[in-house]
Coordinates of C-alpha atoms in Angstrom, one line a residue:
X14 CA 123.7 116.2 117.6
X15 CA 121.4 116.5 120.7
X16 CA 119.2 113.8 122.5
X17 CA 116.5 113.5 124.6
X18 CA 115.2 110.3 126.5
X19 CA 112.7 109.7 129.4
X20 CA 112.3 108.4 132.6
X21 CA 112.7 105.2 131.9
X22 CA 116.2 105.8 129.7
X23 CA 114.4 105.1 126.1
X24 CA 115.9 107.9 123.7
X25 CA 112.8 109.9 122.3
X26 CA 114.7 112.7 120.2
X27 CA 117.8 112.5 118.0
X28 CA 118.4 116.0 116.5
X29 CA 120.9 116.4 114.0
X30 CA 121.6 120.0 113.1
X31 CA 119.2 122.4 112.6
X32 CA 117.2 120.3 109.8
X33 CA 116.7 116.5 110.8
X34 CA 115.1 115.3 113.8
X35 CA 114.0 111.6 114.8
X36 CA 111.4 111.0 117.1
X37 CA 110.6 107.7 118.9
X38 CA 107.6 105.9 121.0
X39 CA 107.9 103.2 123.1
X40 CA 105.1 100.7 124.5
X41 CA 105.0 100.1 128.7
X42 CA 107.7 97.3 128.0
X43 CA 110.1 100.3 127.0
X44 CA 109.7 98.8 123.3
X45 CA 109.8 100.5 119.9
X46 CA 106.6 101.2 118.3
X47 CA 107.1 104.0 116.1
X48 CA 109.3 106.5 114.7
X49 CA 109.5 109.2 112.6
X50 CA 112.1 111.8 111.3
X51 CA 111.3 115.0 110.1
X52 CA 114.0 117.0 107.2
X53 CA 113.0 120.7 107.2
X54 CA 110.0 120.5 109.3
X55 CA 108.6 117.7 106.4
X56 CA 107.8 114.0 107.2
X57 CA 110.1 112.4 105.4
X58 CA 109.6 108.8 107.0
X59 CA 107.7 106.8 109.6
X60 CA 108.1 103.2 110.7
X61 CA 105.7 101.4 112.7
X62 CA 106.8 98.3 114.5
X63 CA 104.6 94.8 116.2
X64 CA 105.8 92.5 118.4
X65 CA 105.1 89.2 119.6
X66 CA 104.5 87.5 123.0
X67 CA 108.6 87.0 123.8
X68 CA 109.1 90.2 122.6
X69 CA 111.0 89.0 118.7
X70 CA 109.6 91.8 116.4
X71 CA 107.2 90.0 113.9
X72 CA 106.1 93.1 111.2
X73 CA 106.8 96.5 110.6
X74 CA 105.0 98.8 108.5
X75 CA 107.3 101.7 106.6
X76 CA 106.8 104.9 104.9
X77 CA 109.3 106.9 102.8
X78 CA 108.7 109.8 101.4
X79 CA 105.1 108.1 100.8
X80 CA 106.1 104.8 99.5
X81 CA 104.5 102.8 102.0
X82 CA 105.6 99.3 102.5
X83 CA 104.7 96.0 104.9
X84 CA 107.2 93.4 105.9
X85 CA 106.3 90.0 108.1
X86 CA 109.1 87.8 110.3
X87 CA 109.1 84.2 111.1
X88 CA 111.5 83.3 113.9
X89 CA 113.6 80.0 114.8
X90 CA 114.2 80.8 118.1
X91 CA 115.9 84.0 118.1
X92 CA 116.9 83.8 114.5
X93 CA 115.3 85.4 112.1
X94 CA 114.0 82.6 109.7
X95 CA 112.0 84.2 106.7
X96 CA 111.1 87.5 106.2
X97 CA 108.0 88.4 103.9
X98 CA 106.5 90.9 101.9
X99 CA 102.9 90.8 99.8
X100 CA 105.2 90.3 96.6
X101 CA 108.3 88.2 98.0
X102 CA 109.6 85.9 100.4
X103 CA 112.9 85.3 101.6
X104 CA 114.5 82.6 103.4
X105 CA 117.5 82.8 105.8
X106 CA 120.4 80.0 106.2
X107 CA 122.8 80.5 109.3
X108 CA 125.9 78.9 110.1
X109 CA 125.4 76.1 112.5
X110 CA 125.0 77.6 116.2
X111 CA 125.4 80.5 115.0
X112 CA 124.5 84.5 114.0
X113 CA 126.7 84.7 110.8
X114 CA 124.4 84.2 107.5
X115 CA 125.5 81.2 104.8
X116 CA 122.6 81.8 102.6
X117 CA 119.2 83.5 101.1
X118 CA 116.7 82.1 99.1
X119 CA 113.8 84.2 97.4
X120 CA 110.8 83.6 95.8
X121 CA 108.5 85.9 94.7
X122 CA 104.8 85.7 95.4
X123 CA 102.6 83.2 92.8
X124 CA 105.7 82.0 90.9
X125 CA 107.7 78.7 91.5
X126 CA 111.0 80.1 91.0
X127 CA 113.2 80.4 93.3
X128 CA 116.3 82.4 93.7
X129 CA 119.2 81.7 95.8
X130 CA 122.0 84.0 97.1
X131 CA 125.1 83.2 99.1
X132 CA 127.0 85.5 101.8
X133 CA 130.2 86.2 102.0
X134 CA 131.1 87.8 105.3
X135 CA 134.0 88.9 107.6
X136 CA 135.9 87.7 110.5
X137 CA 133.0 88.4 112.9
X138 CA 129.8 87.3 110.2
X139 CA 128.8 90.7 109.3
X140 CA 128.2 90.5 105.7
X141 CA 130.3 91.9 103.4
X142 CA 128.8 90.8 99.7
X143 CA 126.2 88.9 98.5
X144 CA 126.5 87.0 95.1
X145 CA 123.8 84.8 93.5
X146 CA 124.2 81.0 91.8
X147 CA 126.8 82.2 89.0
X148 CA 129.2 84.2 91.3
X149 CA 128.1 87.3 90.3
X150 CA 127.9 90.4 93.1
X151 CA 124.6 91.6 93.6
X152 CA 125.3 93.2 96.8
X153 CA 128.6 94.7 98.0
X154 CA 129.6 97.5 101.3
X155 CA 132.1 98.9 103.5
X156 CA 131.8 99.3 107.1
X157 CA 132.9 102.1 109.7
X158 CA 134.2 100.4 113.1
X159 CA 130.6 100.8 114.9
X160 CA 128.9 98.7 112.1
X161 CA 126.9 101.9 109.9
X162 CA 127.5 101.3 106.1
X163 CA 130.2 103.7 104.2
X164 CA 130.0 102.6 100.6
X165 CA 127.5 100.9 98.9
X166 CA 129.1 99.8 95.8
X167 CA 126.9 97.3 94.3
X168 CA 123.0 97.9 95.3
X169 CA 120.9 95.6 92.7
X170 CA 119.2 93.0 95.6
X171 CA 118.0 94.7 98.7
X172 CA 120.1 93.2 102.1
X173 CA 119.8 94.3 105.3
X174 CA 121.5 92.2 107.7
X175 CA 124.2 93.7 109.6
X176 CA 126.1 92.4 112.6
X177 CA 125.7 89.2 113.2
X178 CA 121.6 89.6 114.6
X179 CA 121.1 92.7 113.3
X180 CA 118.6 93.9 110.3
X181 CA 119.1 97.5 108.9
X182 CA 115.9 99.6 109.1
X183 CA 116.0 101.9 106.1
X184 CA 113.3 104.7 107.8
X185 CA 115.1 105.0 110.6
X186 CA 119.0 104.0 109.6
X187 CA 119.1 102.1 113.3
X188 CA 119.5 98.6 113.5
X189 CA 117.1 96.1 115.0
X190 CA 119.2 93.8 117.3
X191 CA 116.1 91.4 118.6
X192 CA 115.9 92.8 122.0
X193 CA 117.0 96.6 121.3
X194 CA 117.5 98.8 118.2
X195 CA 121.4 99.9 118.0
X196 CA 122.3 102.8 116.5
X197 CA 125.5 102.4 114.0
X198 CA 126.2 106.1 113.6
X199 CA 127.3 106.9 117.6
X200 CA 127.9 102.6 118.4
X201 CA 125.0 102.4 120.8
X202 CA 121.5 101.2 121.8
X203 CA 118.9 103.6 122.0
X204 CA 117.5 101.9 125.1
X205 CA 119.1 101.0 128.3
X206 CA 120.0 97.0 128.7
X207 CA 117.0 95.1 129.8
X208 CA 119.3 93.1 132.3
X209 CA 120.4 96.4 134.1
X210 CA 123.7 96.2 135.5
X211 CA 124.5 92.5 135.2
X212 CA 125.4 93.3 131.7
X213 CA 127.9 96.0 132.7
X214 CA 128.5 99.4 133.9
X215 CA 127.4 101.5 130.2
X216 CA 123.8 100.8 130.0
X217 CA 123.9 101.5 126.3
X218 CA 127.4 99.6 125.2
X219 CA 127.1 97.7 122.3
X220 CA 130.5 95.5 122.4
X221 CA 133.7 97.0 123.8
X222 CA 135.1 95.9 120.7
X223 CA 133.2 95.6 117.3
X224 CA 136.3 94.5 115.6
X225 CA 136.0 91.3 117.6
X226 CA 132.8 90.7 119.5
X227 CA 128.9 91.0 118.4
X228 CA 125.9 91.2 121.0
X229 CA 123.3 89.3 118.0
X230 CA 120.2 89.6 121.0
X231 CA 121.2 93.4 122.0
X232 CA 121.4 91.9 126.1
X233 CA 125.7 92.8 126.2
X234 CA 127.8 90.4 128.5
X235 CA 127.7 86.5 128.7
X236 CA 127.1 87.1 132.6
X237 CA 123.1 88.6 131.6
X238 CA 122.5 85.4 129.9
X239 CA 124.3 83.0 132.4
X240 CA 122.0 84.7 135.3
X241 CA 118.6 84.1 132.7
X242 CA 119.8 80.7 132.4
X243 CA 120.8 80.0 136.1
X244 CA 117.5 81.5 137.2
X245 CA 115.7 78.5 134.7
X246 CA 116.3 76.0 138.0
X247 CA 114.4 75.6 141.0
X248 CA 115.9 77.7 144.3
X249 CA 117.4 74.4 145.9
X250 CA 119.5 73.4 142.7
X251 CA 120.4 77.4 142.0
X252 CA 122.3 77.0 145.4
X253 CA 124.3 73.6 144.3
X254 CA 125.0 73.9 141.2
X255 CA 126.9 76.3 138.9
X256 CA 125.8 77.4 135.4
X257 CA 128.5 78.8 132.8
X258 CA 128.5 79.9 129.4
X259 CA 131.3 80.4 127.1
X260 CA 131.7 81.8 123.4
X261 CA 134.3 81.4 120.9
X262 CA 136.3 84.0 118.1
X263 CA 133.7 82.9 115.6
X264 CA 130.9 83.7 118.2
X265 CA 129.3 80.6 119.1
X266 CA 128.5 79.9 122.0
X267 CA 128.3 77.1 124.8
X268 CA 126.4 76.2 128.1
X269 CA 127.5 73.6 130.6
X270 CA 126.8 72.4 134.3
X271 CA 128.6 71.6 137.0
X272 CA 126.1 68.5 136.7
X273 CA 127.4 65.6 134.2
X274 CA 124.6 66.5 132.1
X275 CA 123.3 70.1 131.4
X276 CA 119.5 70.3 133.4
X277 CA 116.6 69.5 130.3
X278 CA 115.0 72.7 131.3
X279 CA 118.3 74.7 130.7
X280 CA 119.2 72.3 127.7
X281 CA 115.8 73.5 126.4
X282 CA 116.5 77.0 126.7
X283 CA 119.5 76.7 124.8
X284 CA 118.4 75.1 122.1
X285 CA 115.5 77.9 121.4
X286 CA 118.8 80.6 121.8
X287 CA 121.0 78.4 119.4
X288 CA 123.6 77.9 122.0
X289 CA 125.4 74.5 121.9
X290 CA 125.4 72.3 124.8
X291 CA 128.4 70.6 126.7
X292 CA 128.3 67.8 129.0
X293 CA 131.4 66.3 131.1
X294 CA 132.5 66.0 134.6
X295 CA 133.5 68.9 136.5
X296 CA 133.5 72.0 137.1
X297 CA 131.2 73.9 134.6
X298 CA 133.8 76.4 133.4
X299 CA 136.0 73.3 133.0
X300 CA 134.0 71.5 130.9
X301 CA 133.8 73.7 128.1
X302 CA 137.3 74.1 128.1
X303 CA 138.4 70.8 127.9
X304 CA 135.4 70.5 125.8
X305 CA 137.7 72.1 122.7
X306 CA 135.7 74.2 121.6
X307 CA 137.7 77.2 121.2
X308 CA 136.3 79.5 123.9
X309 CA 137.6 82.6 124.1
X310 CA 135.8 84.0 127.3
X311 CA 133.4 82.1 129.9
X312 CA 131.3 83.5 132.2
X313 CA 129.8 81.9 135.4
X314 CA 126.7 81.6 137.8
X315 CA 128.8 82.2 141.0
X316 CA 132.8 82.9 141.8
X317 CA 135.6 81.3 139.8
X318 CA 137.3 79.2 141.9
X319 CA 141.1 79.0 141.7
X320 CA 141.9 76.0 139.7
X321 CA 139.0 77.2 137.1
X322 CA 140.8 80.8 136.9
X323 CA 144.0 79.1 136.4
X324 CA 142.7 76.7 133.6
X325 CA 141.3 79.6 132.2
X326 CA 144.6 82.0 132.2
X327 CA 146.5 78.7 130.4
X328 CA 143.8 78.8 127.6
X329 CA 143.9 82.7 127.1
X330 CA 140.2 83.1 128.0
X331 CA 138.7 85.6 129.9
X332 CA 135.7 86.0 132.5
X333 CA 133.8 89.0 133.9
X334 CA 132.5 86.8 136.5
X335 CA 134.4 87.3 140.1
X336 CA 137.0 84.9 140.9
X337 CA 137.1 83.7 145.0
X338 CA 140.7 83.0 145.4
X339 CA 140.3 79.9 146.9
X340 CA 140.8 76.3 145.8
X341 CA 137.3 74.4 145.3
X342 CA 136.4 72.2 148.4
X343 CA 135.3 69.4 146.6
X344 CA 138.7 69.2 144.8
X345 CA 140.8 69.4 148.1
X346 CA 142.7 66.7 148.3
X347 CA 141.8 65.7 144.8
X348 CA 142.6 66.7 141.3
X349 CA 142.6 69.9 140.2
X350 CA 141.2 71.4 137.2
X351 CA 143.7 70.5 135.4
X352 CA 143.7 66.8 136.8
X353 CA 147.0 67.0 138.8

């Protein structure tokens, strides 16, 4: 296979072998807004996509091999909530705070009958069958490790979610992942990570393990959305207080202060991301520890202190964010983290 991107990073050409070749276009926010593939020189499919003011993909238009078809998408936040076509409707049910799908209802256009579907996923909520009201499968797959489909067994209801915030784009065979497409085939986006660096060093990473993490908004490391979140407070409070966010096996994920009380502007913000908010006294990355919640890593708006990297260690969760060293100035004297 051979690609091609731009200036900007934004792949414009996936060739694979001498007879298939994907082409993509990108708007002046580096977004996708069509592509096509070619097979022996022939269109074979084209997919057009729109987008709306905070930059959630709300229709697409597809054609294969001349079938043409339109699709709309109603958001809850940044959760896809309904998805529609001129002949059907279907309706999304997630697990609480979280990416993984519970359920699917449909109804098709001018009828009052409704039919409802239930997921059954894996350990990470990437959906493994589908079966409607009397247990029967109507949708089945297999995986490889980078999230592309092997086997299709059972095929009878059309489903395209993938990991956990991502829909499969049949034109195109890449993934829409909210903020970036992902292709399942080599494991990567197509386009480099809108928060740069902050999200780590491979601008096109995915997870560093599928088997156990998912990236449902396409932005990579806890430490891209810590610094959106931090960066939600005026410059006075951004130098006082410390923001952290934490996420669990089952990937959902929390945000505290080092406040009593997460800020309303931050609490607001987290709501609209379906994060979970924690409130206690002390340090931040403390909180949602003791908090129970099962976090598995925690990142933070400025260094770990050493009490908080301790606490941390004892509870088998790990951070990207730098640790100082030092023991927190406010707790000298004091308790520590652990409240000796």
């Amino acid at each position: 296979q051979e690609y091609t991107y731009d200036a900007w990073g934004n792949l414009i050409e996936k060739r694979s072998g001498f007879s298939k070749l994907h082409t993509f276009t990108y708007d002046c926010e580096n977004r996708l807004v069509r592509a096509e593939m070619m097979v022996n020189s022939q269109v074979h499919s084209v997919g057009t996509y729109r987008y709306d003011s905070l930059g959630r993909r709300v229709g697409k238009t597809s054609e294969i091999e001349g079938q043409t078809e339109h699709k709309h998408f109603l958001w809850q936040g940044l959760r896809m909530l309904r998805e529609q076509t001129p002949w059907q409707s279907s309706l999304y049910i997630y697990e609480p705070g979280s990416y993984a799908p519970l359920a699917r209802v449909d109804q098709n256009e001018g009828e009052a009958e409704q039919r409802l579907y239930y997921f059954h996923t894996d350990q990470i909520g990437t959906p493994l069958e589908m079966t409607d009201v009397d247990g029967q499968i109507v949708w089945q797959a297999t995986y490889k490790a980078w999230g592309e489909v092997e086997t299709l067994a059972v095929n009878e209801v059309e489903q395209n979610l993938r990991f956990q915030g991502q829909y499969f784009d049949d034109e195109t065979g890449l993934h829409y992942n909210t903020f970036r497409y992902y292709d399942p085939e080599v494991g990567r986006f197509i386009t480099q990570d809108p928060i740069g660096l902050v999200g780590g060093n491979n601008l096109y990473q995915y997870t560093e393990n599928p088997m156990r993490w998912v990236d449902p908004w396409g932005l990579s490391e806890l430490l891209g959305l810590v610094t959106e979140a931090h960066g939600l407070l005026d410059p006075t409070a951004q130098k006082f207080r410390t923001t952290a966010l934490g996420v669990s096996e089952d990937r959902k994920m929390f945000i505290a202060s080092s406040e009593k009380k997460v800020p309303k502007i931050q609490r607001e913000w987290a709501e609209a991301k379906g994060i979970s908010v924690v409130n206690g006294q002390g340090h931040a990355e403390e909180t949602i520890i003791k908090a129970g919640k099962g976090a598995t890593s925690i990142d933070a708006s400025r260094g770990v202190c050493l009490h908080c990297e301790q606490l941390m260690k004892e509870h088998g969760v790990k951070t990207d964010t730098h640790t100082t060293g030092k023991k927190s100035r406010k707790r000298l004297g004091g308790t520590t983290c652990n409240g000796v």
